[in-house]
Amino acid sequence: MKELAPGSRLVVASHNPGKVWEIKELIAPYGFDAVSAGDLKLAEPEETETTFEGNARLKALAAAAGSGLPALADDSGLEVDALGGAPGIYSARWAGPGKDFALAMQRVHDALAEKGAWDGLPPRANFISVLCLAWPSGENRLFEGRVYGTLRWPPRGGNGFGYDPMFVPDGERLTFGEMEPAAKYAISHRTRAFEAFRRHCLEHVPKADAPAAGGRDLEALEAAARNLSTQAELKRFIAGLREDLARNGSAWTTQDLAGFLAALETATAAADVPDAEPRWRTLARALLAASR
Ligand code: IMP
């Protein structure tokens, strides 16, 4: 599995602002330059798979291919034992087009009532989050986190989102909806999935406040790309980029030729230059952008 280098640009493959914020918070201490799929105007793929793993992978691969950058996606939901794991991957869809989670919780309640599952001990359930890190080459890896607990009716508390007000994690008295956000955060399924991701992918990444040894001199490369104007200067710039690859290749965001070319294509499309005025420096800047 390729490694994420400090300072890499990473796409958070979600159009859900709450989730994007949460994932950005989790990776911020590692100094990643996180950008959301929404910011990059990437299309939101339809979640057509039948598992959390499949949907997380589908979203991460689409964002990685569309951006030429490594991408991190999450798929999550509530699984209720007595409902055979429902609502599961359909957790968001049970809230209907209006994203009405009072309605979604009512549906869970009613489905359990039909089975007489409220009569004895509180029904058991768990939240699950699956994270997928994918590269433009298609390489990808999954990480899973769960939090187990029981359901309550009626729902309690105004914090959190989704099914939080009806879920009490094991060992607690309060629902996720009643808990302070930090208390939920400390034990949540997403935090646990992220912890697995951190152990496998970030153990070697120093926290942002610990400066990395050596590394790329991006300021110098940027200045060269901004100022060059002749064919000879572009040639020298490319030689410098090649030297940078040899010394700091692990810090390049694009780790293979396919990823580099995809990023180059994106950077070329983004360059704001009239067709009649192509310049060597336009190419230099696109080449540099494709390595970041
Ligand atoms: P996704 O955006 O396809 O991953 O759908 C996730 C859905 O699962 C959300 O819309 C919520 O309904 C539910 N869900 C996931 N995580 C949580 C959580 O932490 N609390 C409450 N509901 C959650």
Tab-separated table of N, CA and C in Angstrom, residues 22-113:
chain	number	residue	atom	x	y	z
A	22	GLU	N	-16.004	16.833	9.854
A	22	GLU	CA	-15.543	15.855	10.846
A	22	GLU	C	-14.248	15.178	10.370
A	23	ILE	N	-14.212	14.789	9.093
A	23	ILE	CA	-13.019	14.094	8.580
A	23	ILE	C	-11.839	15.065	8.488
A	24	LYS	N	-12.106	16.317	8.082
A	24	LYS	CA	-11.021	17.305	8.022
A	24	LYS	C	-10.429	17.515	9.412
A	25	GLU	N	-11.288	17.568	10.432
A	25	GLU	CA	-10.811	17.733	11.812
A	25	GLU	C	-9.886	16.578	12.199
A	26	LEU	N	-10.268	15.368	11.788
A	26	LEU	CA	-9.489	14.188	12.159
A	26	LEU	C	-8.110	14.184	11.504
A	27	ILE	N	-8.023	14.689	10.262
A	27	ILE	CA	-6.725	14.607	9.577
A	27	ILE	C	-5.905	15.887	9.711
A	28	ALA	N	-6.548	16.960	10.209
A	28	ALA	CA	-5.848	18.250	10.302
A	28	ALA	C	-4.508	18.160	11.051
A	29	PRO	N	-4.445	17.448	12.199
A	29	PRO	CA	-3.170	17.443	12.933
A	29	PRO	C	-2.021	16.845	12.131
A	30	TYR	N	-2.312	16.151	11.059
A	30	TYR	CA	-1.239	15.517	10.290
A	30	TYR	C	-0.785	16.389	9.116
A	31	GLY	N	-1.344	17.604	9.034
A	31	GLY	CA	-0.848	18.560	8.053
A	31	GLY	C	-1.261	18.258	6.623
A	32	PHE	N	-2.350	17.505	6.433
A	32	PHE	CA	-2.794	17.275	5.058
A	32	PHE	C	-3.530	18.498	4.544
A	33	ASP	N	-3.401	18.690	3.260
A	33	ASP	CA	-4.130	19.765	2.624
A	33	ASP	C	-5.433	19.117	2.135
A	34	ALA	N	-6.465	19.178	2.975
A	34	ALA	CA	-7.699	18.461	2.649
A	34	ALA	C	-8.639	19.338	1.839
A	35	VAL	N	-9.169	18.750	0.791
A	35	VAL	CA	-10.114	19.481	-0.050
A	35	VAL	C	-11.308	18.554	-0.269
A	36	SER	N	-12.521	19.110	-0.298
A	36	SER	CA	-13.672	18.212	-0.415
A	36	SER	C	-14.040	17.971	-1.877
A	37	ALA	N	-14.726	16.853	-2.095
A	37	ALA	CA	-15.184	16.528	-3.451
A	37	ALA	C	-16.089	17.647	-3.959
A	38	GLY	N	-16.854	18.237	-3.040
A	38	GLY	CA	-17.739	19.351	-3.410
A	38	GLY	C	-16.934	20.549	-3.902
A	39	ASP	N	-15.852	20.884	-3.159
A	39	ASP	CA	-15.007	22.032	-3.564
A	39	ASP	C	-14.437	21.817	-4.956
A	40	LEU	N	-14.108	20.562	-5.272
A	40	LEU	CA	-13.511	20.266	-6.574
A	40	LEU	C	-14.569	20.080	-7.661
A	41	LYS	N	-15.822	20.238	-7.259
A	41	LYS	CA	-16.957	20.083	-8.189
A	41	LYS	C	-16.979	18.700	-8.839
A	42	LEU	N	-16.592	17.695	-8.054
A	42	LEU	CA	-16.643	16.320	-8.572
A	42	LEU	C	-18.086	15.835	-8.474
A	43	ALA	N	-18.506	15.052	-9.451
A	43	ALA	CA	-19.874	14.532	-9.420
A	43	ALA	C	-20.008	13.558	-8.255
A	44	GLU	N	-21.194	13.484	-7.677
A	44	GLU	CA	-21.440	12.590	-6.547
A	44	GLU	C	-21.911	11.250	-7.107
A	45	PRO	N	-21.139	10.171	-6.945
A	45	PRO	CA	-21.578	8.914	-7.558
A	45	PRO	C	-22.786	8.336	-6.812
A	46	GLU	N	-23.587	7.597	-7.549
A	46	GLU	CA	-24.731	6.936	-6.916
A	46	GLU	C	-24.230	5.744	-6.099
A	47	GLU	N	-24.766	5.578	-4.893
A	47	GLU	CA	-24.296	4.485	-4.025
A	47	GLU	C	-25.023	3.205	-4.407
A	48	THR	N	-24.456	2.509	-5.398
A	48	THR	CA	-25.166	1.370	-5.975
A	48	THR	C	-24.759	0.032	-5.375
A	49	GLU	N	-23.754	0.031	-4.488
A	49	GLU	CA	-23.288	-1.249	-3.924
A	49	GLU	C	-24.226	-1.703	-2.809
A	50	THR	N	-24.022	-2.935	-2.352
A	50	THR	CA	-24.951	-3.497	-1.365
A	50	THR	C	-24.309	-3.634	0.020
A	51	THR	N	-23.086	-3.118	0.162
A	51	THR	CA	-22.422	-3.169	1.471
A	51	THR	C	-21.815	-1.796	1.773
A	52	PHE	N	-21.527	-1.566	3.074
A	52	PHE	CA	-20.838	-0.324	3.453
A	52	PHE	C	-19.478	-0.259	2.757
A	53	GLU	N	-18.787	-1.408	2.746
A	53	GLU	CA	-17.443	-1.462	2.133
A	53	GLU	C	-17.531	-1.045	0.661
A	54	GLY	N	-18.486	-1.654	-0.044
A	54	GLY	CA	-18.636	-1.393	-1.477
A	54	GLY	C	-18.917	0.081	-1.753
A	55	ASN	N	-19.809	0.680	-0.958
A	55	ASN	CA	-20.152	2.087	-1.191
A	55	ASN	C	-19.008	3.025	-0.838
A	56	ALA	N	-18.291	2.709	0.261
A	56	ALA	CA	-17.149	3.562	0.641
A	56	ALA	C	-16.096	3.507	-0.465
A	57	ARG	N	-15.855	2.298	-0.982
A	57	ARG	CA	-14.840	2.118	-2.023
A	57	ARG	C	-15.253	2.856	-3.306
A	58	LEU	N	-16.514	2.688	-3.665
A	58	LEU	CA	-17.036	3.338	-4.880
A	58	LEU	C	-16.855	4.868	-4.805
A	59	LYS	N	-17.157	5.451	-3.642
A	59	LYS	CA	-17.049	6.909	-3.502
A	59	LYS	C	-15.591	7.350	-3.530
A	60	ALA	N	-14.711	6.577	-2.845
A	60	ALA	CA	-13.294	6.966	-2.787
A	60	ALA	C	-12.642	6.827	-4.165
A	61	LEU	N	-12.954	5.736	-4.873
A	61	LEU	CA	-12.355	5.526	-6.195
A	61	LEU	C	-12.803	6.608	-7.180
A	62	ALA	N	-14.090	6.970	-7.116
A	62	ALA	CA	-14.598	7.991	-8.041
A	62	ALA	C	-13.896	9.325	-7.786
A	63	ALA	N	-13.716	9.681	-6.513
A	63	ALA	CA	-13.077	10.968	-6.192
A	63	ALA	C	-11.595	10.942	-6.562
A	64	ALA	N	-10.931	9.790	-6.348
A	64	ALA	CA	-9.501	9.693	-6.680
A	64	ALA	C	-9.319	9.792	-8.198
A	65	ALA	N	-10.178	9.091	-8.942
A	65	ALA	CA	-10.055	9.129	-10.406
A	65	ALA	C	-10.380	10.520	-10.932
A	66	GLY	N	-11.382	11.170	-10.334
A	66	GLY	CA	-11.812	12.487	-10.820
A	66	GLY	C	-10.835	13.593	-10.490
A	67	SER	N	-10.019	13.391	-9.457
A	67	SER	CA	-9.132	14.473	-9.008
A	67	SER	C	-7.661	14.190	-9.264
A	68	GLY	N	-7.310	12.899	-9.468
A	68	GLY	CA	-5.896	12.551	-9.570
A	68	GLY	C	-5.182	12.613	-8.233
A	69	LEU	N	-5.956	12.627	-7.139
A	69	LEU	CA	-5.383	12.722	-5.794
A	69	LEU	C	-5.848	11.535	-4.964
A	70	PRO	N	-5.134	11.198	-3.893
A	70	PRO	CA	-5.687	10.184	-3.002
A	70	PRO	C	-6.980	10.715	-2.377
A	71	ALA	N	-7.922	9.816	-2.140
A	71	ALA	CA	-9.225	10.257	-1.625
A	71	ALA	C	-9.674	9.359	-0.481
A	72	LEU	N	-10.344	9.987	0.470
A	72	LEU	CA	-10.836	9.265	1.636
A	72	LEU	C	-12.353	9.392	1.666
A	73	ALA	N	-13.053	8.255	1.688
A	73	ALA	CA	-14.519	8.299	1.722
A	73	ALA	C	-15.010	7.494	2.907
A	74	ASP	N	-16.229	7.800	3.340
A	74	ASP	CA	-16.797	7.078	4.474
A	74	ASP	C	-18.210	6.661	4.124
A	75	ASP	N	-18.589	5.480	4.543
A	75	ASP	CA	-19.991	5.095	4.442
A	75	ASP	C	-20.389	4.580	5.818
A	76	SER	N	-21.553	5.000	6.278
A	76	SER	CA	-21.901	4.667	7.657
A	76	SER	C	-23.389	4.451	7.794
A	77	GLY	N	-23.783	3.913	8.927
A	77	GLY	CA	-25.205	3.711	9.158
A	77	GLY	C	-25.481	3.009	10.463
A	78	LEU	N	-26.766	2.771	10.690
A	78	LEU	CA	-27.227	2.101	11.906
A	78	LEU	C	-27.687	0.691	11.549
A	79	GLU	N	-27.230	-0.300	12.325
A	79	GLU	CA	-27.667	-1.678	12.101
A	79	GLU	C	-28.409	-2.159	13.353
A	80	VAL	N	-29.642	-2.597	13.162
A	80	VAL	CA	-30.453	-3.054	14.298
A	80	VAL	C	-30.563	-4.572	14.227
A	81	ASP	N	-30.132	-5.243	15.302
A	81	ASP	CA	-30.065	-6.712	15.295
A	81	ASP	C	-31.407	-7.339	14.923
A	82	ALA	N	-32.481	-6.903	15.621
A	82	ALA	CA	-33.783	-7.553	15.431
A	82	ALA	C	-34.376	-7.269	14.046
A	83	LEU	N	-33.765	-6.320	13.315
A	83	LEU	CA	-34.243	-6.028	11.951
A	83	LEU	C	-33.295	-6.611	10.911
A	84	GLY	N	-32.476	-7.565	11.343
A	84	GLY	CA	-31.555	-8.203	10.400
A	84	GLY	C	-30.529	-7.225	9.836
A	85	GLY	N	-30.170	-6.187	10.630
A	85	GLY	CA	-29.149	-5.230	10.183
A	85	GLY	C	-29.726	-3.985	9.507
A	86	ALA	N	-31.054	-3.939	9.294
A	86	ALA	CA	-31.672	-2.724	8.721
A	86	ALA	C	-31.657	-1.620	9.791
A	87	PRO	N	-31.690	-0.356	9.413
A	87	PRO	CA	-31.703	0.149	8.039
A	87	PRO	C	-30.362	0.010	7.309
A	88	GLY	N	-29.237	-0.217	8.017
A	88	GLY	CA	-27.973	-0.513	7.351
A	88	GLY	C	-27.572	0.529	6.308
A	89	ILE	N	-27.234	0.014	5.102
A	89	ILE	CA	-26.768	0.959	4.067
A	89	ILE	C	-27.889	1.909	3.627
A	90	TYR	N	-29.119	1.617	4.056
A	90	TYR	CA	-30.234	2.499	3.683
A	90	TYR	C	-30.562	3.506	4.791
A	91	SER	N	-29.652	3.673	5.766
A	91	SER	CA	-29.930	4.540	6.920
A	91	SER	C	-30.340	5.951	6.500
A	92	ALA	N	-29.614	6.515	5.535
A	92	ALA	CA	-29.958	7.874	5.108
A	92	ALA	C	-31.292	7.846	4.353
A	93	ARG	N	-31.494	6.788	3.557
A	93	ARG	CA	-32.704	6.739	2.724
A	93	ARG	C	-33.979	6.552	3.542
A	94	TRP	N	-33.877	5.932	4.736
A	94	TRP	CA	-35.076	5.783	5.572
A	94	TRP	C	-35.620	7.146	6.016
A	95	ALA	N	-34.813	8.200	5.890
A	95	ALA	CA	-35.270	9.540	6.282
A	95	ALA	C	-36.019	10.235	5.154
A	96	GLY	N	-36.095	9.582	3.990
A	96	GLY	CA	-36.851	10.136	2.862
A	96	GLY	C	-36.131	11.317	2.236
A	97	PRO	N	-36.725	11.854	1.151
A	97	PRO	CA	-36.059	12.946	0.423
A	97	PRO	C	-35.889	14.196	1.284
A	98	GLY	N	-36.751	14.368	2.282
A	98	GLY	CA	-36.649	15.553	3.138
A	98	GLY	C	-35.628	15.381	4.248
A	99	LYS	N	-34.894	14.250	4.262
A	99	LYS	CA	-33.908	13.947	5.311
A	99	LYS	C	-34.520	14.158	6.708
A	100	ASP	N	-35.695	13.573	6.885
A	100	ASP	CA	-36.435	13.738	8.135
A	100	ASP	C	-36.108	12.564	9.073
A	101	PHE	N	-35.205	12.812	10.022
A	101	PHE	CA	-34.768	11.714	10.887
A	101	PHE	C	-35.749	11.411	12.019
A	102	ALA	N	-36.684	12.332	12.296
A	102	ALA	CA	-37.764	11.981	13.231
A	102	ALA	C	-38.572	10.854	12.575
A	103	LEU	N	-38.798	10.998	11.275
A	103	LEU	CA	-39.521	9.974	10.510
A	103	LEU	C	-38.707	8.667	10.455
A	104	ALA	N	-37.404	8.785	10.212
A	104	ALA	CA	-36.557	7.583	10.125
A	104	ALA	C	-36.574	6.827	11.456
A	105	MET	N	-36.467	7.565	12.567
A	105	MET	CA	-36.477	6.901	13.885
A	105	MET	C	-37.839	6.259	14.155
A	106	GLN	N	-38.890	6.948	13.725
A	106	GLN	CA	-40.240	6.382	13.877
A	106	GLN	C	-40.350	5.067	13.094
A	107	ARG	N	-39.732	5.043	11.902
A	107	ARG	CA	-39.786	3.812	11.085
A	107	ARG	C	-39.056	2.672	11.783
A	108	VAL	N	-37.908	2.989	12.410
A	108	VAL	CA	-37.179	1.952	13.148
A	108	VAL	C	-38.044	1.476	14.310
A	109	HIS	N	-38.629	2.441	15.020
A	109	HIS	CA	-39.497	2.079	16.156
A	109	HIS	C	-40.629	1.160	15.711
A	110	ASP	N	-41.309	1.541	14.626
A	110	ASP	CA	-42.480	0.787	14.178
A	110	ASP	C	-42.096	-0.623	13.712
A	111	ALA	N	-40.964	-0.713	12.998
A	111	ALA	CA	-40.521	-2.029	12.517
A	111	ALA	C	-40.208	-2.937	13.710
A	112	LEU	N	-39.626	-2.361	14.758
A	112	LEU	CA	-39.323	-3.158	15.957
A	112	LEU	C	-40.615	-3.516	16.709
A	113	ALA	N	-41.560	-2.576	16.724
A	113	ALA	CA	-42.833	-2.822	17.429
A	113	ALA	C	-43.570	-3.984	16.770
